[in-house]
Amino acid sequence: MGEAERGESAPRIRISFWCSNGHETQPSFAGDAQIPDTWDCPRCGFPAGKDRDNPPDPPRTEPYKTHLAYVRERRTDADGEAILAEALAKLRGEI
Ligand SMILES: [Zn+2]
């Protein structure tokens, strides 16, 4: 009963995925495997989708960068104020 199943090699199918950079990747899946909606592009790491004309959005890093820049800006301001206050105190003390 199981011999027929064992004798047939599982057919593999290739599915094309496209990332937003236009890279095409063709991972192969077993015929009975569940095909994922997205696939990580091996060339740029962006998510790739099966719809060539409508690839998934690349991961957004801008909010993180903006937040980081904002924190740095605040820190710089705080440091600048402290340095200015210290400089003024020294200046007043010396004069
Ligand atoms: Zn890519």
CSV table of N, CA and C and ligand atoms in Angstrom, one decimal:
chain,number,residue,atom,x,y,z
A,1,MET,N,0.8,-1.2,0.0
A,1,MET,CA,0.0,0.0,0.0
A,1,MET,C,0.9,1.3,0.0
A,2,GLY,N,1.9,1.2,0.8
A,2,GLY,CA,2.8,2.4,0.9
A,2,GLY,C,3.8,2.4,-0.2
A,3,GLU,N,3.9,1.3,-1.0
A,3,GLU,CA,5.0,1.2,-1.9
A,3,GLU,C,4.8,2.2,-3.1
A,4,ALA,N,3.6,2.4,-3.5
A,4,ALA,CA,3.4,3.3,-4.6
A,4,ALA,C,3.8,4.7,-4.2
A,5,GLU,N,3.4,5.1,-3.0
A,5,GLU,CA,3.8,6.4,-2.5
A,5,GLU,C,5.3,6.6,-2.4
A,6,ARG,N,5.9,5.6,-1.9
A,6,ARG,CA,7.4,5.7,-1.7
A,6,ARG,C,8.1,5.7,-3.1
A,7,GLY,N,7.6,5.0,-4.0
A,7,GLY,CA,8.2,4.9,-5.3
A,7,GLY,C,8.2,6.2,-6.1
A,8,GLU,N,7.2,7.0,-5.9
A,8,GLU,CA,7.1,8.3,-6.6
A,8,GLU,C,7.9,9.3,-5.8
A,9,SER,N,8.8,9.9,-6.5
A,9,SER,CA,9.5,11.0,-5.8
A,9,SER,C,8.6,12.2,-5.8
A,10,ALA,N,8.6,12.9,-4.6
A,10,ALA,CA,7.7,14.0,-4.5
A,10,ALA,C,8.1,15.1,-5.5
A,11,PRO,N,7.1,15.5,-6.3
A,11,PRO,CA,7.4,16.6,-7.3
A,11,PRO,C,7.7,17.9,-6.6
A,12,ARG,N,8.7,18.6,-7.2
A,12,ARG,CA,9.1,19.9,-6.6
A,12,ARG,C,8.7,21.0,-7.5
A,13,ILE,N,8.1,22.0,-7.0
A,13,ILE,CA,7.7,23.1,-7.9
A,13,ILE,C,8.5,24.3,-7.5
A,14,ARG,N,8.8,25.1,-8.5
A,14,ARG,CA,9.5,26.4,-8.3
A,14,ARG,C,8.5,27.5,-8.4
A,15,ILE,N,8.6,28.4,-7.4
A,15,ILE,CA,7.8,29.5,-7.3
A,15,ILE,C,8.7,30.8,-7.4
A,16,SER,N,8.3,31.7,-8.3
A,16,SER,CA,9.0,32.9,-8.4
A,16,SER,C,8.5,34.0,-7.4
A,17,PHE,N,9.5,34.6,-6.7
A,17,PHE,CA,9.1,35.7,-5.9
A,17,PHE,C,9.9,37.0,-6.3
A,18,TRP,N,9.3,38.1,-6.2
A,18,TRP,CA,10.0,39.4,-6.6
A,18,TRP,C,10.0,40.3,-5.4
A,19,CYS,N,11.2,40.9,-5.1
A,19,CYS,CA,11.2,41.9,-4.1
A,19,CYS,C,11.0,43.3,-4.7
A,20,SER,N,11.0,44.3,-3.8
A,20,SER,CA,10.7,45.6,-4.3
A,20,SER,C,11.9,46.2,-5.1
A,21,ASN,N,13.1,45.5,-5.0
A,21,ASN,CA,14.2,46.0,-5.8
A,21,ASN,C,14.2,45.3,-7.2
A,22,GLY,N,13.2,44.4,-7.5
A,22,GLY,CA,13.2,43.8,-8.8
A,22,GLY,C,13.9,42.5,-8.9
A,23,HIS,N,14.5,42.0,-7.7
A,23,HIS,CA,15.2,40.8,-7.8
A,23,HIS,C,14.2,39.6,-7.8
A,24,GLU,N,14.5,38.6,-8.6
A,24,GLU,CA,13.7,37.5,-8.7
A,24,GLU,C,14.4,36.3,-8.0
A,25,THR,N,13.7,35.6,-7.2
A,25,THR,CA,14.2,34.4,-6.6
A,25,THR,C,13.3,33.3,-6.8
A,26,GLN,N,13.8,32.1,-7.0
A,26,GLN,CA,12.9,30.9,-7.3
A,26,GLN,C,13.2,29.8,-6.4
A,27,PRO,N,12.7,29.9,-5.2
A,27,PRO,CA,12.9,28.7,-4.3
A,27,PRO,C,12.0,27.6,-4.8
A,28,SER,N,12.4,26.3,-4.5
A,28,SER,CA,11.6,25.2,-4.9
A,28,SER,C,10.9,24.6,-3.7
A,29,PHE,N,9.8,24.2,-3.9
A,29,PHE,CA,9.0,23.6,-2.8
A,29,PHE,C,8.5,22.2,-3.2
A,30,ALA,N,8.3,21.4,-2.2
A,30,ALA,CA,7.7,20.1,-2.4
A,30,ALA,C,6.3,20.3,-2.8
A,31,GLY,N,5.8,19.4,-3.7
A,31,GLY,CA,4.5,19.6,-4.3
A,31,GLY,C,3.4,19.8,-3.2
A,32,ASP,N,3.6,19.2,-2.1
A,32,ASP,CA,2.5,19.3,-1.1
A,32,ASP,C,2.8,20.3,0.0
A,33,ALA,N,3.9,21.1,-0.2
A,33,ALA,CA,4.3,22.1,0.8
A,33,ALA,C,3.4,23.3,0.7
A,34,GLN,N,3.3,24.0,1.8
A,34,GLN,CA,2.5,25.2,1.8
A,34,GLN,C,3.4,26.3,1.3
A,35,ILE,N,2.9,27.0,0.3
A,35,ILE,CA,3.7,28.1,-0.3
A,35,ILE,C,3.5,29.4,0.5
A,36,PRO,N,4.6,29.9,1.0
A,36,PRO,CA,4.4,31.2,1.8
A,36,PRO,C,4.0,32.3,0.9
A,37,ASP,N,3.4,33.3,1.5
A,37,ASP,CA,3.1,34.5,0.8
A,37,ASP,C,4.3,35.4,0.4
A,38,THR,N,5.2,35.4,1.3
A,38,THR,CA,6.4,36.2,1.1
A,38,THR,C,7.7,35.3,1.3
A,39,TRP,N,8.8,35.8,0.7
A,39,TRP,CA,10.0,35.0,0.8
A,39,TRP,C,11.1,36.1,0.9
A,40,ASP,N,12.1,35.8,1.8
A,40,ASP,CA,13.1,36.8,1.9
A,40,ASP,C,14.1,36.8,0.7
A,41,CYS,N,14.3,37.9,0.1
A,41,CYS,CA,15.1,38.0,-1.1
A,41,CYS,C,16.6,37.7,-0.6
A,42,PRO,N,17.2,36.7,-1.2
A,42,PRO,CA,18.6,36.3,-0.8
A,42,PRO,C,19.6,37.4,-1.2
A,43,ARG,N,19.2,38.3,-2.1
A,43,ARG,CA,20.2,39.3,-2.5
A,43,ARG,C,20.2,40.6,-1.7
A,44,CYS,N,19.0,41.0,-1.2
A,44,CYS,CA,19.0,42.2,-0.5
A,44,CYS,C,18.3,42.1,0.9
A,45,GLY,N,17.7,40.9,1.1
A,45,GLY,CA,17.0,40.7,2.4
A,45,GLY,C,15.6,41.2,2.5
A,46,PHE,N,15.2,41.9,1.5
A,46,PHE,CA,13.8,42.5,1.5
A,46,PHE,C,12.8,41.4,1.3
A,47,PRO,N,11.6,41.5,1.8
A,47,PRO,CA,10.6,40.5,1.6
A,47,PRO,C,10.2,40.5,0.1
A,48,ALA,N,10.0,39.4,-0.5
A,48,ALA,CA,9.6,39.2,-1.9
A,48,ALA,C,8.3,38.5,-1.9
A,49,GLY,N,7.5,39.0,-2.9
A,49,GLY,CA,6.1,38.4,-3.0
A,49,GLY,C,6.0,37.7,-4.4
A,50,LYS,N,4.8,37.0,-4.5
A,50,LYS,CA,4.6,36.3,-5.7
A,50,LYS,C,4.0,37.2,-6.8
A,51,ASP,N,3.6,38.4,-6.5
A,51,ASP,CA,3.0,39.3,-7.5
A,51,ASP,C,4.2,40.2,-7.9
A,52,ARG,N,4.6,40.0,-9.2
A,52,ARG,CA,5.7,40.7,-9.7
A,52,ARG,C,5.5,42.2,-9.7
A,53,ASP,N,4.3,42.6,-10.1
A,53,ASP,CA,3.9,44.0,-10.2
A,53,ASP,C,3.6,44.7,-8.9
A,54,ASN,N,3.5,43.9,-7.8
A,54,ASN,CA,3.1,44.5,-6.6
A,54,ASN,C,3.9,43.8,-5.4
A,55,PRO,N,5.2,44.0,-5.4
A,55,PRO,CA,6.0,43.4,-4.4
A,55,PRO,C,5.7,44.0,-3.0
A,56,PRO,N,6.0,43.2,-2.0
A,56,PRO,CA,5.8,43.8,-0.6
A,56,PRO,C,6.7,45.0,-0.3
A,57,ASP,N,6.2,45.8,0.6
A,57,ASP,CA,7.0,47.0,0.9
A,57,ASP,C,8.3,46.6,1.6
A,58,PRO,N,9.4,47.3,1.4
A,58,PRO,CA,10.6,46.9,2.1
A,58,PRO,C,10.4,47.3,3.6
A,59,PRO,N,11.2,46.7,4.5
A,59,PRO,CA,11.1,47.0,5.9
A,59,PRO,C,11.4,48.4,6.1
A,60,ARG,N,10.6,49.1,6.9
A,60,ARG,CA,10.8,50.5,7.2
A,60,ARG,C,11.8,50.7,8.3
A,61,THR,N,12.8,51.5,8.0
A,61,THR,CA,13.8,51.8,9.0
A,61,THR,C,13.8,53.2,9.3
A,62,GLU,N,13.1,54.0,8.5
A,62,GLU,CA,13.2,55.5,8.7
A,62,GLU,C,12.7,55.9,10.1
A,63,PRO,N,11.5,55.4,10.6
A,63,PRO,CA,11.1,55.9,11.9
A,63,PRO,C,12.1,55.6,13.0
A,64,TYR,N,12.8,54.5,12.9
A,64,TYR,CA,13.8,54.2,13.9
A,64,TYR,C,15.0,55.2,13.8
A,65,LYS,N,15.4,55.5,12.6
A,65,LYS,CA,16.5,56.4,12.4
A,65,LYS,C,16.1,57.8,12.9
A,66,THR,N,14.8,58.2,12.5
A,66,THR,CA,14.4,59.5,12.9
A,66,THR,C,14.3,59.6,14.4
A,67,HIS,N,13.9,58.5,15.1
A,67,HIS,CA,13.8,58.5,16.5
A,67,HIS,C,15.2,58.6,17.1
A,68,LEU,N,16.1,57.9,16.5
A,68,LEU,CA,17.5,57.9,17.0
A,68,LEU,C,18.1,59.3,16.8
A,69,ALA,N,17.9,59.9,15.7
A,69,ALA,CA,18.4,61.2,15.4
A,69,ALA,C,17.8,62.2,16.4
A,70,TYR,N,16.5,62.0,16.7
A,70,TYR,CA,15.8,62.9,17.7
A,70,TYR,C,16.5,62.8,19.1
A,71,VAL,N,16.7,61.5,19.5
A,71,VAL,CA,17.4,61.3,20.8
A,71,VAL,C,18.8,61.9,20.8
A,72,ARG,N,19.5,61.7,19.7
A,72,ARG,CA,20.8,62.3,19.6
A,72,ARG,C,20.8,63.8,19.7
A,73,GLU,N,19.8,64.4,19.0
A,73,GLU,CA,19.7,65.8,19.0
A,73,GLU,C,19.4,66.3,20.4
A,74,ARG,N,18.5,65.7,21.1
A,74,ARG,CA,18.2,66.1,22.4
A,74,ARG,C,19.4,66.0,23.3
A,75,ARG,N,20.1,64.9,23.2
A,75,ARG,CA,21.3,64.7,24.0
A,75,ARG,C,22.3,65.7,23.8
A,76,THR,N,22.5,66.0,22.5
A,76,THR,CA,23.5,67.1,22.1
A,76,THR,C,23.1,68.4,22.7
A,77,ASP,N,21.8,68.7,22.6
A,77,ASP,CA,21.3,70.0,23.2
A,77,ASP,C,21.6,70.0,24.7
A,78,ALA,N,21.3,68.9,25.4
A,78,ALA,CA,21.5,68.9,26.8
A,78,ALA,C,22.9,69.0,27.1
A,79,ASP,N,23.8,68.3,26.4
A,79,ASP,CA,25.2,68.5,26.6
A,79,ASP,C,25.7,69.9,26.3
A,80,GLY,N,25.2,70.4,25.3
A,80,GLY,CA,25.5,71.8,24.9
A,80,GLY,C,25.2,72.8,26.0
A,81,GLU,N,24.0,72.6,26.6
A,81,GLU,CA,23.6,73.5,27.6
A,81,GLU,C,24.5,73.4,28.9
A,82,ALA,N,24.8,72.1,29.2
A,82,ALA,CA,25.6,71.9,30.4
A,82,ALA,C,27.0,72.5,30.2
A,83,ILE,N,27.5,72.3,28.9
A,83,ILE,CA,28.9,72.8,28.6
A,83,ILE,C,28.8,74.4,28.7
A,84,LEU,N,27.8,74.9,28.2
A,84,LEU,CA,27.6,76.4,28.2
A,84,LEU,C,27.5,76.9,29.6
A,85,ALA,N,26.7,76.2,30.4
A,85,ALA,CA,26.5,76.6,31.8
A,85,ALA,C,27.8,76.6,32.5
A,86,GLU,N,28.6,75.5,32.3
A,86,GLU,CA,29.9,75.3,33.0
A,86,GLU,C,30.8,76.4,32.5
A,87,ALA,N,30.8,76.7,31.2
A,87,ALA,CA,31.7,77.7,30.7
A,87,ALA,C,31.4,79.1,31.3
A,88,LEU,N,30.1,79.3,31.4
A,88,LEU,CA,29.6,80.6,31.9
A,88,LEU,C,30.1,80.7,33.4
A,89,ALA,N,29.9,79.6,34.1
A,89,ALA,CA,30.3,79.7,35.6
A,89,ALA,C,31.7,79.9,35.7
A,90,LYS,N,32.5,79.2,34.9
A,90,LYS,CA,34.0,79.4,34.9
A,90,LYS,C,34.3,80.9,34.6
A,91,LEU,N,33.6,81.3,33.6
A,91,LEU,CA,33.9,82.7,33.1
A,91,LEU,C,33.6,83.7,34.2
A,92,ARG,N,32.4,83.5,34.9
A,92,ARG,CA,32.0,84.4,36.0
A,92,ARG,C,33.0,84.3,37.1
A,93,GLY,N,33.4,83.1,37.4
A,93,GLY,CA,34.3,82.9,38.5
A,93,GLY,C,35.7,83.5,38.3
A,94,GLU,N,36.1,83.5,37.1
A,94,GLU,CA,37.4,84.0,36.8
A,94,GLU,C,37.5,85.5,36.7
A,95,ILE,N,36.3,86.1,36.3
A,95,ILE,CA,36.3,87.5,36.1
A,95,ILE,C,36.2,88.2,37.5
B,1,ZN,ZN,16.0,41.9,-3.5
